Amino acid sequence: MLEDSERKKQFDSLFYQIVDVTHWVDGFDREKYKEVMIAICKMLHITKAVAEFFVNMAREKENEGEYYCDYDTGRGDKVVVNLRIVTGTQAVVRGQLFIAEEDEISDEDRGRAELVMRVILGMVARRRLQKAVEQFGFHDDAGYPNSRNFFRFVDIAGNEGRLKGMYAAHFDLHNFTMVNQEIGRLYGDEVIRNYFGMIRDSIGETGVLTRLGGDKFICIFSEEKKDVVLGLLSGTPVPYGENKVKRVLVSAAVGVYKIVEDSFQNQNEVMDKIMMASQMAKRSEEGAIVFYDVSMKNQSDHIKKVRKDFREALAGEEFRVFYQPKVNIDTGEITGAEALCRWIKPEDGRIISPMEFIPILEMNTDICDLDFYMLDHACKDIRRWLDEGILKPDEAGKVIRVSVNLSRKHLVDVDLLEHIMSIIDQNRVPHRFVEVELTETTTDVQFRDLKRVVRGLQDQGVSTAVDDFGVGYSSLNLIREIPWNVLKIDRCFLPQDDEPEDSITFMMFKHVISLAQDIGLECVVEGVETVKHLELLRKYCCNIAQGFYYDRPIPVKEFEQRLLQKKYVM
Ligand code: C2E
Ligand code: MG
Ligand code: MG
């Protein structure tokens, strides 16, 4: 044994060191901690040092906690220090120190050992707290790292100067609702977890992957990982289920930004860029990866401006209904008309085509307000034509129907039917003068809603048309299960003038027309521009055409002239 004063000095020095190493600010020096612990234990003849942490007392009772053994010679026989501390959050930290059976400890050394144990328990409690902060603050409820994790990475990597040259990406899984429907929600969750794991492993330690929520994620990865990460994102089979033998193909719409700076003006800057690119990716075909470029910023500004101007334009009635006649090709008579929207800019009278603003309005539900406005204005015109006698049933009681386009965005609205009918009824328009054009749907859910809406309209005597048939994923179920009145064949089905008669387009055109007619649907061909087109319609016995051959969509006054003339000169 050393002299008392020597021992005191030695202990003081070790004690300062243990306090220093356990009060870490910038990270914990595990090696140094071990080294000091060994020295202390040796000095005090401690053979084993144990600490335990329990989240609460109930867990302590069940002995369900975390166990840390900092030192063990394999001879922990006698307990000389036994401490139990309950923290402010009702967590419990316990510590024990042991010596060998044949050994004794002086009161002074016991006091020293206890002091050291208190320091260690303080550290365990702090470390556990930090873990909890990490868990709650940097992870979501499902345990995925959250966006705070992402931004922390941006800060740290930026400060260390290694952000520049890396890639940031936002991705959104394709059709995950459908995957959930097909394999069930539980397996769906497992697929996301496994996919996440695959991407995290490929990103590795030098990057970060976090979940924004649902099936949306953000990540940062280095140049060398780029190919493998983007490869996974563009589509890969993901195993799931027992023994992971089942697999489902998962792909994402990805927006990527190559980081050219080590710090951003604000955190949203990088997010804005990858979100913008990802939205573009979402609009393009499956598995799309889109890299951010400056033009997207202009485009996004344009979108914001259209959305903002739209509200004022709607209130200021800047939208006009143009009408495009549907014509019986045998008699030249007008059988109906489609109401199509035009935005007339008040400052210069410029006419803006719907293709320039409708896709933007369809990104949210703005389009629904426009559609109701169009329906209302078309109904007002119909009422006036009826009152003025311009529009009346023919001798056989047949009427000229005016069709209005309704975006698919309406389908989730459970009150859609009531809304449509109230607009028609408020304008006192007999239901049979109105037709609603709806396009094909892409999901089961939409299909169900579509069926409900079409049936409801039918019950009210409002005619319904499938618009743009053949453009999307047209299914035969669409025309078998839903009681449409009219099938509008898109102009992409119309064979080009130089198309050989045995081409697939020709055959499909012919058979789609005869299929529609055989099941009793009225058939309208869109985009009829030339005499050749007209001859084709005649040949395949479809007698209603809509297209530039007769008229472009025309302003209301011009259309009234057509109504008065009743028919086109043959
Ligand atoms: P749509 O409903 O299929 O309307 C037919 C489109 O084809 C119109 O384009 C029309 O001008 C064009 N068209 C007609 N005949 C011909 C032709 O012979 N040749 C060619 N090349 N094109 C022809 P428009 O007016 O530009 O409208 C485009 C699309 O915008 C519409 O396609 C419809 O999907 C949408 N849209 C227009 N107005 C509205 C509206 O009020 N609400 C909604 N939801 N969509 C609308
Ligand atoms: Mg249409
Ligand atoms: Mg169409």
mmCIF file with all atom_site columns, C-alpha atoms in Angstrom, residues 317 319 321 323 372-382 423 427:
data_model
loop_
_atom_site.group_PDB
_atom_site.id
_atom_site.type_symbol
_atom_site.label_atom_id
_atom_site.label_alt_id
_atom_site.label_comp_id
_atom_site.label_asym_id
_atom_site.label_entity_id
_atom_site.label_seq_id
_atom_site.pdbx_PDB_ins_code
_atom_site.Cartn_x
_atom_site.Cartn_y
_atom_site.Cartn_z
_atom_site.occupancy
_atom_site.B_iso_or_equiv
_atom_site.pdbx_formal_charge
_atom_site.auth_seq_id
_atom_site.auth_comp_id
_atom_site.auth_asym_id
_atom_site.auth_atom_id
_atom_site.pdbx_PDB_model_num
ATOM 1  C CA . GLU A 1 317 ? -64.874 36.276 -64.828 1.00 0.00 ? 317 GLU A CA 1
ATOM 2  C CA . PHE A 1 319 ? -62.686 32.603 -68.108 1.00 0.00 ? 319 PHE A CA 1
ATOM 3  C CA . VAL A 1 321 ? -66.846 29.241 -72.429 1.00 0.00 ? 321 VAL A CA 1
ATOM 4  C CA . TYR A 1 323 ? -68.151 25.833 -77.782 1.00 0.00 ? 323 TYR A CA 1
ATOM 5  C CA . PHE A 1 372 ? -68.179 24.363 -61.514 1.00 0.00 ? 372 PHE A CA 1
ATOM 6  C CA . TYR A 1 373 ? -67.756 27.862 -62.948 1.00 0.00 ? 373 TYR A CA 1
ATOM 7  C CA . MET A 1 374 ? -67.775 26.408 -66.470 1.00 0.00 ? 374 MET A CA 1
ATOM 8  C CA . LEU A 1 375 ? -70.842 24.302 -65.742 1.00 0.00 ? 375 LEU A CA 1
ATOM 9  C CA . ASP A 1 376 ? -72.614 27.318 -64.295 1.00 0.00 ? 376 ASP A CA 1
ATOM 10 C CA . HIS A 1 377 ? -71.783 29.524 -67.264 1.00 0.00 ? 377 HIS A CA 1
ATOM 11 C CA . ALA A 1 378 ? -72.700 26.829 -69.784 1.00 0.00 ? 378 ALA A CA 1
ATOM 12 C CA . CYS A 1 379 ? -76.032 26.340 -67.983 1.00 0.00 ? 379 CYS A CA 1
ATOM 13 C CA . LYS A 1 380 ? -76.665 30.085 -68.123 1.00 0.00 ? 380 LYS A CA 1
ATOM 14 C CA . ASP A 1 381 ? -76.086 29.984 -71.892 1.00 0.00 ? 381 ASP A CA 1
ATOM 15 C CA . ILE A 1 382 ? -78.358 26.968 -72.331 1.00 0.00 ? 382 ILE A CA 1
ATOM 16 C CA . ILE A 1 423 ? -75.900 24.225 -60.453 1.00 0.00 ? 423 ILE A CA 1
ATOM 17 C CA . ASN A 1 427 ? -80.171 27.704 -63.734 1.00 0.00 ? 427 ASN A CA 1
#
